[in-house]
Structure formats: structure tokens, C-alpha cells
């Protein structure tokens, strides 16, 4: 290397994270909870490549994702390729591919890493992992109910209380009816108003009204619109809107969730969801603390996605939950587990006893205890310090006396307690202390 060479950066690529062991420990914990709850409901795990043909996202993912957020390139064979920004198009493609062989209804889940070219900020990165849980082949709200029930169970499994999060609910069917039939908006107005609704709580009331008037170009229409968006619950909507099947469906949905003990739900008229493929109930889970203003989960029903591949329609519904936002949430509420390494025992040794230490470690591992041997020739005190820093709970030292007597002093580094244990009983002793 010459002096002119630019120093290589030690930082990970912008918006991505390195997972040092203590971070990976948290990541594994989050994935374990996700997997455990999904499997509790009978969901099967699937996966796919991170690369897809760009075409896949053009059909139904939505303009923002495609034009601004994808990592796309042309491969050496001239194909347009995109690193997956979400999993739903992939799973829909997989379902379409085996449409005839699969045994519907399906309950599937996956934990893919996804890439979106976003401005990195709290809760938003360029690479995140996202639990995807979806049901295929059920067109009634029973599937949506199960999906929300499962999402709720996940947050509870992490130890959260109902008052710490809220499930916001809306319906694409309702929004379509409101904007197309009730307010009779044209295509451009529909587009502008949906984008504006999405920003409703991010801009001031005055800005919202100004932008709505500009998009609608009609004061009376704008007034009618402002009246409707004030609705904090479904009963506050105009009566003729309440008669629509989509509102009745939302009411039934809320009632049925309540019957299952899920009461932290709220109708949210500004909930639009960014993707074009949603067709029915949509939802997002939000932390109620202002520290985390991003959705923890988002999802909804998409009945027309599988059929874009030219196969018979397969209704789908599901959600995605990101690792970044849930981690922020768990940190805010002090719900993250304390780090502990996989090793239960660290075996230190005096000069010339490394071989004996390794033989002992093999015996102990065979009996089901995770044991690591210090491979250095440092002083005992330094070896023990390593174990302490690594937060390994137990240590023992191998030397002449121990090898001869077959007895080892096992020390608990947290409590300082020491006990002399026979060689053959070390594993049982350690497992008992857990
Ligand atoms: P989404 O709302 O784009 O939905 O993402 C779902 C969740 O993933 C978000 O609520 C958030 O927790 C996390 N997330 C999304 N983007 C980022 C990011 N840049 N950085 C960190 N976390 C992020 C979907 O992706 C749908 N495909 C979900 C779905 C599955 N709908 C039906 N089935």
C-alpha cells in the first residue's frame, strides 16, 4: 500500500449495521420470538433469494418504492435486477408458481433482509430484517383477524403491555368508496388526496387544508372532506358512509378483536399504506410513546396480487414487522434481555496443562455443557479476566493438583461462590446452577 492510497473506511455501508456478538444476541432473540409465535399458530417458514427481476415490483408495489427506494442494476446478461425491498411480491410469485400443487389455505412466514434506499434515520435504515406473516386462500376477515391476533401476540410475547402500543385500522375498500363514490374524485385527485391523507399527522392542520383545497379545486368538496377526516371512530362518519359494507366490515373486525381480548385498536382514516396491491383491511401497529413515531408493523389484505402472474386469483393477507423499530420499542420500554454468551464454562490452565484442559472440555461438552478453553499462555488472573469480561458464568482452572486428584474448583464469577466437584460431575453441577 502506498501512502497516497485512501484509508479504507471501517464503517459499514451507509444505512446498514454490523452485528457484533452482543447485537447479534439481540437480533437472535427478536427472531426467536418471531419464529416461536408464528409457529405457535402453525405457520411454515419459507425463503427466497434477495435478487428479483425488477419487473416484479413494477406491477403493484407503488411508485415511491420503485422510483426512489430500490437498489437496481443490470446484470452481465442484460437483465434488470432489484435487491428485494419487500417480501410480498416474492411470496406472491412463489405461490403463483406452484398454484396448482399447494395445499390451500396456506400459513407462511419468513424473516428476510430487505434493502431500501432511504435517508437513514431513527427507525429507518437501508437494510432491515422483516418478519413476514401471510395467509393465502381465505377471503373472509377470519384470516385478517388471525393475522392481527398473531401480531398482537408477538408484541405481548416481547413483554409489552396493551397501553404501550395501538393497532390502527383502516380499509382500502372504505378509502376507495370514500374517494371514488362518495367524493367522486377523478384519478389525479384520488392520487393527490391519498398521498395527503398519509401525511395528515405529519403536517399542520392549516397545511393539510390548503393542500386538500388545491387538490380538490372545489371549496364545498373540500369542506365535506374535512368533515369526514375528523372522524376519530367509525360512528363519527356520515350516516350514509356508515351504511357501506366496508365500514360494517371494519366494525365487525374491531368487535371480533375485542371478543378475543384485543382492545387497543383504533380506526385511523389517514392510514393508507404505501403499496398499490392492498385491497381490503389494512393495519399498522404504533408505539404509543412519542419517542418512536414509526410503525412497528404494517400489513393488510391483497386479493389481486397472485393473479398478476396469470394464474387464478388467490386471496392473501399478512404483515411485515421490522427488526429496527421493534428494537427501538423494546429499548424504550426496557424489555430487551440481558446479554449472556453461549459458553457456560471457561476453562483456564496452568503452564503445560492446555492439553489436559482440552481433554476435560471435550468430556464436559459431550455431557451437554458449552465450554471454552483459554488457548493462550497468559497468567491465570488474566485468563479469568477474559471470562469475566465475556460474562461467562463459571470458570475452573486445570493444573497438576486437579489432574492428579480428579477434583476441580468451580467458581461462579457473578456470586464468587466456589465448589470442588469431581471430574465426572462437573456438567451436572453446572446445569443444576442455571
Ligand atoms: P412496510 O410497511 O413497508 O410493509 O414495512 C413493514 C414494517 O417493516 C414497517 O412497519 C417497519 O417496521 C419495517 N420497515 C420498513 N421499511 C423499513 C426501513 N427502511 N428501515 C427499517 N424498518 C423498516 C411491507 O413491506 C409489506 N410488504 C408488508 C406486508 C406483508 N403486507 C402484507 N404482507
Tab-separated table of C-alpha atoms and ligand atoms in Angstrom:
chain	number	residue	atom	x	y	z
A	1	UNK	CA	0.000	0.000	0.000
A	2	UNK	CA	1.396	3.403	-0.944
A	3	UNK	CA	0.982	6.492	1.210
A	4	UNK	CA	-1.364	8.039	-1.327
A	5	UNK	CA	-3.881	5.204	-1.035
A	6	UNK	CA	-7.076	6.434	0.612
A	7	UNK	CA	-7.601	4.909	4.017
A	8	UNK	CA	-10.332	2.239	3.828
A	9	UNK	CA	-13.412	3.098	5.832
A	10	UNK	CA	-14.094	0.985	8.925
A	11	UNK	CA	-17.752	1.966	8.865
A	12	UNK	CA	-20.407	-0.339	7.413
A	13	UNK	CA	-22.100	0.858	4.209
A	14	UNK	CA	-24.431	3.808	4.887
A	15	UNK	CA	-27.712	2.770	6.490
A	16	UNK	CA	-26.594	-0.796	7.253
A	17	UNK	CA	-25.410	-2.311	10.505
A	18	UNK	CA	-22.619	-4.599	11.645
A	19	UNK	CA	-23.779	-7.126	14.165
A	20	UNK	CA	-21.122	-7.623	16.817
A	21	UNK	CA	-21.898	-10.615	19.066
A	22	UNK	CA	-23.897	-8.589	21.614
A	23	UNK	CA	-26.008	-7.085	18.782
A	24	UNK	CA	-26.408	-10.481	17.176
A	25	UNK	CA	-27.596	-11.803	20.533
A	26	UNK	CA	-30.450	-9.246	20.496
A	27	UNK	CA	-31.171	-9.960	16.835
A	28	UNK	CA	-31.385	-13.696	17.568
A	29	UNK	CA	-33.692	-13.022	20.488
A	30	UNK	CA	-36.041	-10.986	18.274
A	31	UNK	CA	-36.006	-13.658	15.552
A	32	UNK	CA	-36.616	-16.408	18.153
A	33	UNK	CA	-39.715	-14.643	19.470
A	34	UNK	CA	-40.995	-14.047	15.918
A	35	UNK	CA	-40.433	-17.665	14.938
A	36	UNK	CA	-41.907	-19.039	18.155
A	37	UNK	CA	-45.172	-17.095	17.855
A	38	UNK	CA	-45.560	-17.755	14.095
A	39	UNK	CA	-45.036	-21.459	14.668
A	40	UNK	CA	-47.446	-21.437	17.604
A	41	UNK	CA	-50.139	-20.522	15.074
A	42	UNK	CA	-48.988	-23.207	12.612
A	43	UNK	CA	-47.133	-21.017	10.091
A	44	UNK	CA	-44.466	-22.646	7.903
A	45	UNK	CA	-41.152	-20.941	7.164
A	46	UNK	CA	-40.043	-20.168	3.582
A	47	UNK	CA	-37.295	-18.067	1.989
A	48	UNK	CA	-36.042	-16.920	-1.413
A	49	UNK	CA	-33.140	-15.064	-2.984
A	50	UNK	CA	-32.554	-11.380	-2.282
A	51	UNK	CA	-32.439	-10.812	-6.076
A	52	UNK	CA	-35.565	-10.482	-8.208
A	53	UNK	CA	-36.237	-9.214	-11.689
A	54	UNK	CA	-37.135	-5.522	-11.450
A	55	UNK	CA	-40.396	-6.138	-13.358
A	56	UNK	CA	-41.789	-7.878	-10.279
A	57	UNK	CA	-42.014	-4.622	-8.360
A	58	UNK	CA	-43.270	-2.505	-11.249
A	59	UNK	CA	-46.668	-4.167	-11.294
A	60	UNK	CA	-48.048	-3.418	-7.850
A	61	UNK	CA	-45.557	-2.184	-5.291
A	62	UNK	CA	-46.118	1.515	-5.901
A	63	UNK	CA	-44.224	4.444	-7.361
A	64	UNK	CA	-42.270	5.543	-4.296
A	65	UNK	CA	-40.670	2.143	-3.795
A	66	UNK	CA	-39.807	1.675	-7.453
A	67	UNK	CA	-38.657	5.168	-8.397
A	68	UNK	CA	-36.901	6.215	-5.225
A	69	UNK	CA	-36.120	3.301	-2.973
A	70	UNK	CA	-34.824	0.303	-4.866
A	71	UNK	CA	-31.299	-0.903	-5.386
A	72	UNK	CA	-31.484	-1.903	-9.027
A	73	UNK	CA	-28.834	-2.812	-11.588
A	74	UNK	CA	-28.390	-4.535	-14.907
A	75	UNK	CA	-26.638	-7.884	-14.652
A	76	UNK	CA	-23.978	-9.123	-17.074
A	77	UNK	CA	-26.678	-10.852	-19.103
A	78	UNK	CA	-28.593	-7.593	-19.557
A	79	UNK	CA	-31.415	-8.396	-17.080
A	80	UNK	CA	-32.810	-5.649	-14.863
A	81	UNK	CA	-32.380	-6.866	-11.319
A	82	UNK	CA	-33.511	-5.430	-7.977
A	83	UNK	CA	-32.417	-6.336	-4.462
A	84	UNK	CA	-35.716	-7.053	-2.720
A	85	UNK	CA	-37.196	-4.011	-0.932
A	86	UNK	CA	-40.054	-6.123	0.454
A	87	UNK	CA	-41.094	-9.772	0.520
A	88	UNK	CA	-44.747	-9.669	-0.553
A	89	UNK	CA	-44.160	-9.706	-4.344
A	90	UNK	CA	-41.714	-12.601	-3.908
A	91	UNK	CA	-44.093	-14.708	-1.864
A	92	UNK	CA	-46.926	-13.953	-4.314
A	93	UNK	CA	-44.662	-15.094	-7.167
A	94	UNK	CA	-43.811	-18.299	-5.283
A	95	UNK	CA	-47.497	-19.016	-4.646
A	96	UNK	CA	-48.341	-18.353	-8.312
A	97	UNK	CA	-45.546	-20.665	-9.456
A	98	UNK	CA	-46.987	-23.638	-7.542
A	99	UNK	CA	-50.617	-22.517	-7.548
A	100	UNK	CA	-51.870	-25.968	-8.565
A	101	UNK	CA	-49.710	-28.028	-6.193
A	102	UNK	CA	-50.065	-26.038	-2.991
A	103	UNK	CA	-52.495	-27.080	-0.341
A	104	UNK	CA	-54.612	-24.004	0.438
A	105	UNK	CA	-55.184	-22.328	2.787
A	106	UNK	CA	-51.524	-21.632	3.481
A	107	UNK	CA	-49.970	-20.077	6.522
A	108	UNK	CA	-46.423	-18.967	5.741
A	109	UNK	CA	-43.757	-16.850	7.391
A	110	UNK	CA	-40.245	-15.672	6.589
A	111	UNK	CA	-37.554	-13.408	8.065
A	112	UNK	CA	-35.855	-11.824	5.030
A	113	UNK	CA	-33.392	-8.935	4.965
A	114	UNK	CA	-34.700	-6.140	2.752
A	115	UNK	CA	-32.982	-3.175	1.133
A	116	UNK	CA	-34.490	0.254	0.582
A	117	UNK	CA	-32.585	3.328	-0.483
A	118	UNK	CA	-33.940	5.598	2.255
A	119	UNK	CA	-32.467	8.501	4.191
A	120	UNK	CA	-31.157	6.719	7.294
A	121	UNK	CA	-32.826	7.996	10.481
A	122	UNK	CA	-34.281	6.612	13.698
A	123	UNK	CA	-36.384	3.573	12.766
A	124	UNK	CA	-35.404	3.738	9.081
A	125	UNK	CA	-32.320	2.111	7.596
A	126	UNK	CA	-31.239	0.891	4.189
A	127	UNK	CA	-31.108	-2.738	5.250
A	128	UNK	CA	-33.521	-4.219	7.738
A	129	UNK	CA	-34.888	-7.639	8.572
A	130	UNK	CA	-38.618	-8.053	8.441
A	131	UNK	CA	-40.831	-10.808	9.740
A	132	UNK	CA	-43.454	-11.514	7.078
A	133	UNK	CA	-46.515	-13.491	8.102
A	134	UNK	CA	-49.187	-14.202	5.491
A	135	UNK	CA	-52.263	-16.340	4.925
A	136	UNK	CA	-53.252	-17.370	1.376
A	137	UNK	CA	-56.554	-18.748	0.189
A	138	UNK	CA	-59.014	-17.249	2.697
A	139	UNK	CA	-61.084	-14.294	1.552
A	140	UNK	CA	-63.066	-13.667	4.760
A	141	UNK	CA	-61.965	-11.405	7.611
A	142	UNK	CA	-61.233	-14.544	9.645
A	143	UNK	CA	-57.741	-14.561	8.104
A	144	UNK	CA	-57.195	-10.835	8.797
A	145	UNK	CA	-58.337	-11.400	12.381
A	146	UNK	CA	-55.846	-14.198	12.870
A	147	UNK	CA	-53.089	-12.049	11.364
A	148	UNK	CA	-53.777	-9.135	13.723
A	149	UNK	CA	-54.200	-11.510	16.654
A	150	UNK	CA	-50.791	-13.017	15.875
A	151	UNK	CA	-49.197	-9.562	15.500
A	152	UNK	CA	-50.675	-8.566	18.873
A	153	UNK	CA	-49.376	-11.788	20.453
A	154	UNK	CA	-45.862	-11.043	19.209
A	155	UNK	CA	-45.753	-7.664	20.926
A	156	UNK	CA	-47.145	-9.258	24.092
A	157	UNK	CA	-44.587	-12.085	23.890
A	158	UNK	CA	-41.852	-9.415	23.977
A	159	UNK	CA	-43.315	-8.380	27.321
A	160	UNK	CA	-45.163	-5.220	26.225
A	161	UNK	CA	-48.394	-4.026	27.804
A	162	UNK	CA	-51.500	-3.123	25.796
A	163	UNK	CA	-51.212	0.551	26.674
A	164	UNK	CA	-47.731	0.713	25.121
A	165	UNK	CA	-48.981	0.140	21.574
A	166	UNK	CA	-52.018	0.684	19.419
A	167	UNK	CA	-53.280	-1.175	16.358
A	168	UNK	CA	-54.514	1.362	13.801
A	169	UNK	CA	-57.017	0.021	11.336
A	170	UNK	CA	-58.481	1.181	8.057
A	171	UNK	CA	-59.673	-0.392	4.832
A	172	UNK	CA	-58.712	0.127	1.213
A	173	UNK	CA	-62.286	-0.824	0.289
A	174	UNK	CA	-63.503	2.002	2.517
A	175	UNK	CA	-60.968	4.511	1.164
A	176	UNK	CA	-61.882	3.595	-2.419
A	177	UNK	CA	-65.561	4.026	-1.660
A	178	UNK	CA	-64.950	7.330	0.127
A	179	UNK	CA	-62.755	8.839	-2.572
A	180	UNK	CA	-64.317	7.327	-5.705
A	181	UNK	CA	-68.035	7.008	-4.978
A	182	UNK	CA	-68.718	9.367	-2.079
A	183	UNK	CA	-66.485	12.315	-3.002
A	184	UNK	CA	-66.405	11.378	-6.723
A	185	UNK	CA	-62.739	12.268	-7.206
A	186	UNK	CA	-61.031	11.825	-10.544
A	187	UNK	CA	-57.852	9.780	-10.922
A	188	UNK	CA	-55.436	12.635	-10.244
A	189	UNK	CA	-57.435	13.917	-7.251
A	190	UNK	CA	-57.609	10.380	-5.868
A	191	UNK	CA	-53.834	10.099	-6.082
A	192	UNK	CA	-53.181	13.529	-4.505
A	193	UNK	CA	-55.679	13.015	-1.693
A	194	UNK	CA	-54.403	9.545	-0.757
A	195	UNK	CA	-50.872	10.945	-0.511
A	196	UNK	CA	-52.169	13.838	1.568
A	197	UNK	CA	-54.108	11.548	3.927
A	198	UNK	CA	-50.901	9.607	4.500
A	199	UNK	CA	-49.229	12.865	5.612
A	200	UNK	CA	-52.191	14.097	7.663
A	201	UNK	CA	-50.495	13.741	11.057
A	202	UNK	CA	-47.102	14.860	9.783
A	203	UNK	CA	-48.181	18.348	8.658
A	204	UNK	CA	-50.168	21.119	10.365
A	205	UNK	CA	-53.969	21.310	10.086
A	206	UNK	CA	-53.604	24.513	8.064
A	207	UNK	CA	-51.200	22.949	5.576
A	208	UNK	CA	-53.477	19.946	5.272
A	209	UNK	CA	-56.485	22.123	4.466
A	210	UNK	CA	-54.572	24.241	1.959
A	211	UNK	CA	-53.210	21.230	0.127
A	212	UNK	CA	-56.590	19.484	0.114
A	213	UNK	CA	-58.272	22.585	-1.364
A	214	UNK	CA	-55.602	22.766	-4.016
A	215	UNK	CA	-56.008	19.100	-4.956
A	216	UNK	CA	-59.808	19.137	-4.902
A	217	UNK	CA	-60.218	22.582	-6.532
A	218	UNK	CA	-63.671	22.863	-5.002
A	219	UNK	CA	-64.416	24.549	-1.647
A	220	UNK	CA	-67.633	22.645	-0.929
A	221	UNK	CA	-65.969	19.333	-1.693
A	222	UNK	CA	-63.009	20.287	0.487
A	223	UNK	CA	-65.365	21.169	3.381
A	224	UNK	CA	-67.111	17.799	3.047
A	225	UNK	CA	-63.729	16.093	3.056
A	226	UNK	CA	-62.536	17.951	6.204
A	227	UNK	CA	-65.745	16.934	7.974
A	228	UNK	CA	-65.118	13.277	7.214
A	229	UNK	CA	-61.426	13.109	8.100
A	230	UNK	CA	-62.189	14.470	11.578
A	231	UNK	CA	-63.864	11.147	12.424
A	232	UNK	CA	-61.993	9.589	15.343
A	233	UNK	CA	-64.068	6.437	15.187
A	234	UNK	CA	-66.367	4.701	12.731
A	235	UNK	CA	-69.526	6.045	14.413
A	236	UNK	CA	-68.429	9.601	13.693
A	237	UNK	CA	-68.551	9.045	9.921
A	238	UNK	CA	-71.556	10.452	7.995
A	239	UNK	CA	-74.506	8.082	8.238
A	240	UNK	CA	-74.616	7.098	4.582
A	241	UNK	CA	-70.930	6.164	4.739
A	242	UNK	CA	-71.619	4.037	7.817
A	243	UNK	CA	-74.047	2.009	5.706
A	244	UNK	CA	-71.286	0.881	3.355
A	245	UNK	CA	-70.195	-2.771	3.627
A	246	UNK	CA	-66.545	-1.751	4.165
A	247	UNK	CA	-67.476	0.229	7.303
A	248	UNK	CA	-69.630	-2.634	8.548
A	249	UNK	CA	-66.702	-4.952	7.932
A	250	UNK	CA	-64.382	-2.661	9.923
A	251	UNK	CA	-66.895	-2.529	12.785
A	252	UNK	CA	-67.228	-6.317	12.820
A	253	UNK	CA	-63.448	-6.585	12.696
A	254	UNK	CA	-62.994	-4.355	15.742
A	255	UNK	CA	-65.762	-6.170	17.637
A	256	UNK	CA	-64.284	-9.592	16.922
A	257	UNK	CA	-60.844	-8.446	18.032
A	258	UNK	CA	-62.407	-7.135	21.220
A	259	UNK	CA	-64.036	-10.510	21.803
A	260	UNK	CA	-60.544	-12.012	21.634
A	261	UNK	CA	-59.360	-9.570	24.295
A	262	UNK	CA	-57.677	-7.162	21.865
A	263	UNK	CA	-58.956	-3.704	22.704
A	264	UNK	CA	-56.038	-1.451	21.824
A	265	UNK	CA	-57.316	-0.836	18.294
A	266	UNK	CA	-58.305	2.447	16.662
A	267	UNK	CA	-59.911	3.371	13.345
A	268	UNK	CA	-57.481	5.717	11.570
A	269	UNK	CA	-58.762	7.362	8.427
A	270	UNK	CA	-55.297	8.635	7.469
A	271	UNK	CA	-53.874	5.119	7.333
A	272	UNK	CA	-53.331	4.482	3.627
A	273	UNK	CA	-50.254	2.169	3.399
A	274	UNK	CA	-47.825	2.832	0.575
A	275	UNK	CA	-48.300	-0.232	-1.611
A	276	UNK	CA	-50.740	-0.390	-4.526
A	277	UNK	CA	-51.625	-4.040	-4.011
A	278	UNK	CA	-53.788	-3.735	-0.877
A	279	UNK	CA	-57.487	-4.365	-1.446
A	280	UNK	CA	-59.155	-4.775	1.969
A	281	UNK	CA	-58.448	-4.224	5.654
A	282	UNK	CA	-55.085	-2.553	6.309
A	283	UNK	CA	-53.406	-2.009	9.654
A	284	UNK	CA	-50.315	-0.689	11.383
A	285	UNK	CA	-49.096	-1.101	14.940
A	286	UNK	CA	-47.710	2.013	16.589
A	287	UNK	CA	-45.807	2.578	19.771
A	288	UNK	CA	-47.782	4.982	21.959
A	289	UNK	CA	-44.551	6.663	23.158
A	290	UNK	CA	-43.664	9.762	21.135
A	291	UNK	CA	-40.003	8.595	21.126
A	292	UNK	CA	-40.813	6.101	18.361
A	293	UNK	CA	-43.087	7.660	15.805
A	294	UNK	CA	-42.709	4.872	13.254
A	295	UNK	CA	-44.920	1.861	12.666
A	296	UNK	CA	-43.725	-1.364	14.261
A	297	UNK	CA	-45.709	-3.458	11.800
A	298	UNK	CA	-47.772	-2.851	8.726
A	299	UNK	CA	-49.919	-5.040	6.611
A	300	UNK	CA	-53.245	-5.795	5.081
A	301	UNK	CA	-55.229	-7.765	2.564
A	302	UNK	CA	-54.124	-8.103	-1.046
A	303	UNK	CA	-56.504	-10.251	-3.062
A	304	UNK	CA	-55.269	-9.437	-6.558
A	305	UNK	CA	-51.517	-9.842	-6.291
A	306	UNK	CA	-51.073	-13.545	-7.052
A	307	UNK	CA	-53.234	-13.252	-10.186
A	308	UNK	CA	-50.852	-10.722	-11.813
A	309	UNK	CA	-48.790	-13.786	-12.725
A	310	UNK	CA	-51.605	-15.030	-14.943
A	311	UNK	CA	-52.975	-17.639	-12.548
A	312	UNK	CA	-56.360	-17.889	-10.891
A	313	UNK	CA	-56.895	-15.452	-8.042
A	314	UNK	CA	-55.581	-16.364	-4.572
A	315	UNK	CA	-56.611	-14.018	-1.764
A	316	UNK	CA	-53.810	-13.039	0.613
A	317	UNK	CA	-53.416	-11.104	3.835
A	318	UNK	CA	-50.467	-10.525	6.125
A	319	UNK	CA	-47.998	-8.140	7.663
A	320	UNK	CA	-44.358	-7.174	7.862
A	321	UNK	CA	-42.600	-6.267	11.106
A	322	UNK	CA	-39.144	-4.740	11.084
A	323	UNK	CA	-36.270	-5.522	13.442
A	324	UNK	CA	-35.172	-1.865	13.708
A	325	UNK	CA	-38.434	-0.450	15.007
A	326	UNK	CA	-39.152	-3.320	17.390
A	327	UNK	CA	-35.661	-2.981	18.837
A	328	UNK	CA	-36.207	0.757	19.449
A	329	UNK	CA	-39.546	-0.091	21.043
A	330	UNK	CA	-38.055	-2.758	23.324
A	331	UNK	CA	-35.244	-0.403	24.330
A	332	UNK	CA	-37.705	2.394	25.141
A	333	UNK	CA	-39.667	0.120	27.469
A	334	UNK	CA	-36.639	-1.664	28.883
A	335	UNK	CA	-37.747	-5.003	27.529
A	336	UNK	CA	-34.509	-6.213	25.956
A	337	UNK	CA	-32.942	-9.320	27.527
A	338	UNK	CA	-29.606	-9.069	29.326
A	339	UNK	CA	-26.700	-10.358	27.228
A	340	UNK	CA	-25.349	-13.781	28.070
A	341	UNK	CA	-22.805	-15.687	25.961
A	342	UNK	CA	-23.370	-19.279	24.837
A	343	UNK	CA	-20.495	-20.581	26.967
A	344	UNK	CA	-21.395	-21.695	30.471
A	345	UNK	CA	-17.868	-22.563	31.498
A	346	UNK	CA	-14.422	-21.115	30.754
A	347	UNK	CA	-11.535	-23.495	31.341
A	348	UNK	CA	-8.270	-21.866	32.391
A	349	UNK	CA	-4.996	-23.726	32.740
A	350	UNK	CA	-1.504	-23.510	34.208
A	351	UNK	CA	1.621	-23.834	32.025
A	352	UNK	CA	1.802	-27.222	30.270
A	353	UNK	CA	-1.812	-28.102	31.105
A	354	UNK	CA	-3.536	-26.851	27.947
A	355	UNK	CA	-3.807	-30.383	26.605
A	356	UNK	CA	-5.467	-31.614	29.804
A	357	UNK	CA	-7.794	-28.630	29.701
A	358	UNK	CA	-8.888	-29.587	26.178
A	359	UNK	CA	-9.467	-33.210	27.153
A	360	UNK	CA	-11.607	-32.111	30.084
A	361	UNK	CA	-13.529	-29.671	27.852
A	362	UNK	CA	-14.386	-32.481	25.407
A	363	UNK	CA	-15.773	-34.623	28.236
A	364	UNK	CA	-17.859	-31.751	29.556
A	365	UNK	CA	-19.206	-30.768	26.110
A	366	UNK	CA	-20.273	-34.372	25.487
A	367	UNK	CA	-22.391	-34.063	28.616
A	368	UNK	CA	-24.222	-31.047	27.216
A	369	UNK	CA	-22.410	-28.047	28.696
A	370	UNK	CA	-20.938	-25.335	26.450
A	371	UNK	CA	-17.309	-24.953	27.465
A	372	UNK	CA	-14.478	-22.870	26.013
A	373	UNK	CA	-10.786	-23.347	26.768
A	374	UNK	CA	-8.383	-20.417	27.106
A	375	UNK	CA	-5.871	-21.087	24.336
A	376	UNK	CA	-3.279	-18.552	25.481
A	377	UNK	CA	-0.308	-18.926	27.790
A	378	UNK	CA	-1.240	-15.878	29.846
A	379	UNK	CA	-1.313	-15.784	33.657
A	380	UNK	CA	-4.329	-17.375	35.356
A	381	UNK	CA	-5.595	-13.997	36.578
A	382	UNK	CA	-5.641	-12.704	33.006
A	383	UNK	CA	-7.411	-15.812	31.741
A	384	UNK	CA	-10.096	-15.380	34.392
A	385	UNK	CA	-10.491	-11.718	33.472
A	386	UNK	CA	-11.279	-12.781	29.898
A	387	UNK	CA	-14.095	-14.995	31.155
A	388	UNK	CA	-15.374	-12.181	33.356
A	389	UNK	CA	-15.363	-9.652	30.507
A	390	UNK	CA	-17.138	-12.111	28.245
A	391	UNK	CA	-19.764	-12.576	31.003
A	392	UNK	CA	-19.201	-16.343	31.125
A	393	UNK	CA	-20.779	-17.556	34.388
A	394	UNK	CA	-18.339	-20.300	35.543
A	395	UNK	CA	-14.593	-20.917	35.437
A	396	UNK	CA	-12.268	-23.651	36.577
A	397	UNK	CA	-8.505	-23.997	36.470
A	398	UNK	CA	-6.621	-27.089	35.264
A	399	UNK	CA	-3.203	-27.723	36.863
A	400	UNK	CA	-1.167	-30.540	38.314
A	401	UNK	CA	-3.229	-30.917	41.536
A	402	UNK	CA	-6.544	-31.024	39.701
A	403	UNK	CA	-5.405	-33.556	37.110
A	404	UNK	CA	-3.977	-35.810	39.848
A	405	UNK	CA	-6.916	-35.605	42.230
A	406	UNK	CA	-9.645	-35.521	39.548
A	407	UNK	CA	-11.311	-32.710	41.503
A	408	UNK	CA	-11.860	-29.172	40.194
A	409	UNK	CA	-12.796	-25.957	41.956
A	410	UNK	CA	-15.641	-24.353	40.028
A	411	UNK	CA	-16.160	-20.663	40.596
A	412	UNK	CA	-19.293	-18.690	39.864
A	413	UNK	CA	-17.921	-15.369	38.650
A	414	UNK	CA	-21.048	-13.431	39.478
A	415	UNK	CA	-21.501	-14.570	43.104
A	416	UNK	CA	-17.894	-15.550	43.843
A	417	UNK	CA	-19.121	-18.916	45.199
A	418	UNK	CA	-16.630	-21.803	44.776
A	419	UNK	CA	-17.237	-25.515	44.983
A	420	UNK	CA	-14.986	-28.531	44.495
A	421	UNK	CA	-16.538	-31.023	42.083
A	422	UNK	CA	-15.426	-34.408	40.823
A	423	UNK	CA	-14.400	-34.579	37.176
A	424	UNK	CA	-17.385	-36.691	36.038
A	425	UNK	CA	-19.943	-34.477	37.804
A	426	UNK	CA	-18.961	-31.029	36.504
A	427	UNK	CA	-21.568	-30.932	33.714
A	428	UNK	CA	-24.395	-31.998	36.019
A	429	UNK	CA	-23.316	-29.404	38.601
A	430	UNK	CA	-23.253	-26.558	36.087
A	431	UNK	CA	-26.573	-27.487	34.544
A	432	UNK	CA	-28.125	-27.529	38.010
A	433	UNK	CA	-26.983	-23.969	38.717
A	434	UNK	CA	-28.871	-22.464	35.736
B	1	LIG	P1	-43.971	-1.886	5.151
B	1	LIG	O1	-44.967	-1.060	5.892
B	1	LIG	O2	-43.217	-1.228	4.076
B	1	LIG	O3	-44.771	-3.165	4.618
B	1	LIG	O4	-42.940	-2.475	6.182
B	1	LIG	C1	-43.360	-3.195	7.312
B	1	LIG	C2	-42.504	-2.836	8.509
B	1	LIG	O5	-41.124	-3.028	8.184
B	1	LIG	C3	-42.574	-1.375	8.941
B	1	LIG	O6	-43.684	-1.182	9.786
B	1	LIG	C4	-41.259	-1.220	9.668
B	1	LIG	O7	-41.327	-1.849	10.942
B	1	LIG	C5	-40.323	-2.063	8.826
B	1	LIG	N1	-39.596	-1.261	7.838
B	1	LIG	C6	-39.974	-0.925	6.581
B	1	LIG	N2	-39.019	-0.196	5.965
B	1	LIG	C7	-38.006	-0.057	6.839
B	1	LIG	C8	-36.721	0.581	6.808
B	1	LIG	N3	-36.283	1.224	5.744
B	1	LIG	N4	-35.938	0.502	7.908
B	1	LIG	C9	-36.357	-0.181	8.999
B	1	LIG	N5	-37.538	-0.797	9.089
B	1	LIG	C10	-38.365	-0.744	8.035
B	1	LIG	C11	-44.271	-4.094	3.761
B	1	LIG	O8	-43.121	-4.186	3.465
B	1	LIG	C12	-45.312	-5.103	3.307
B	1	LIG	N6	-44.726	-5.888	2.222
B	1	LIG	C13	-45.737	-5.946	4.477
B	1	LIG	C14	-46.771	-6.966	4.164
B	1	LIG	C15	-46.637	-8.312	4.265
B	1	LIG	N7	-48.015	-6.724	3.764
B	1	LIG	C16	-48.651	-7.873	3.610
B	1	LIG	N8	-47.828	-8.856	3.903
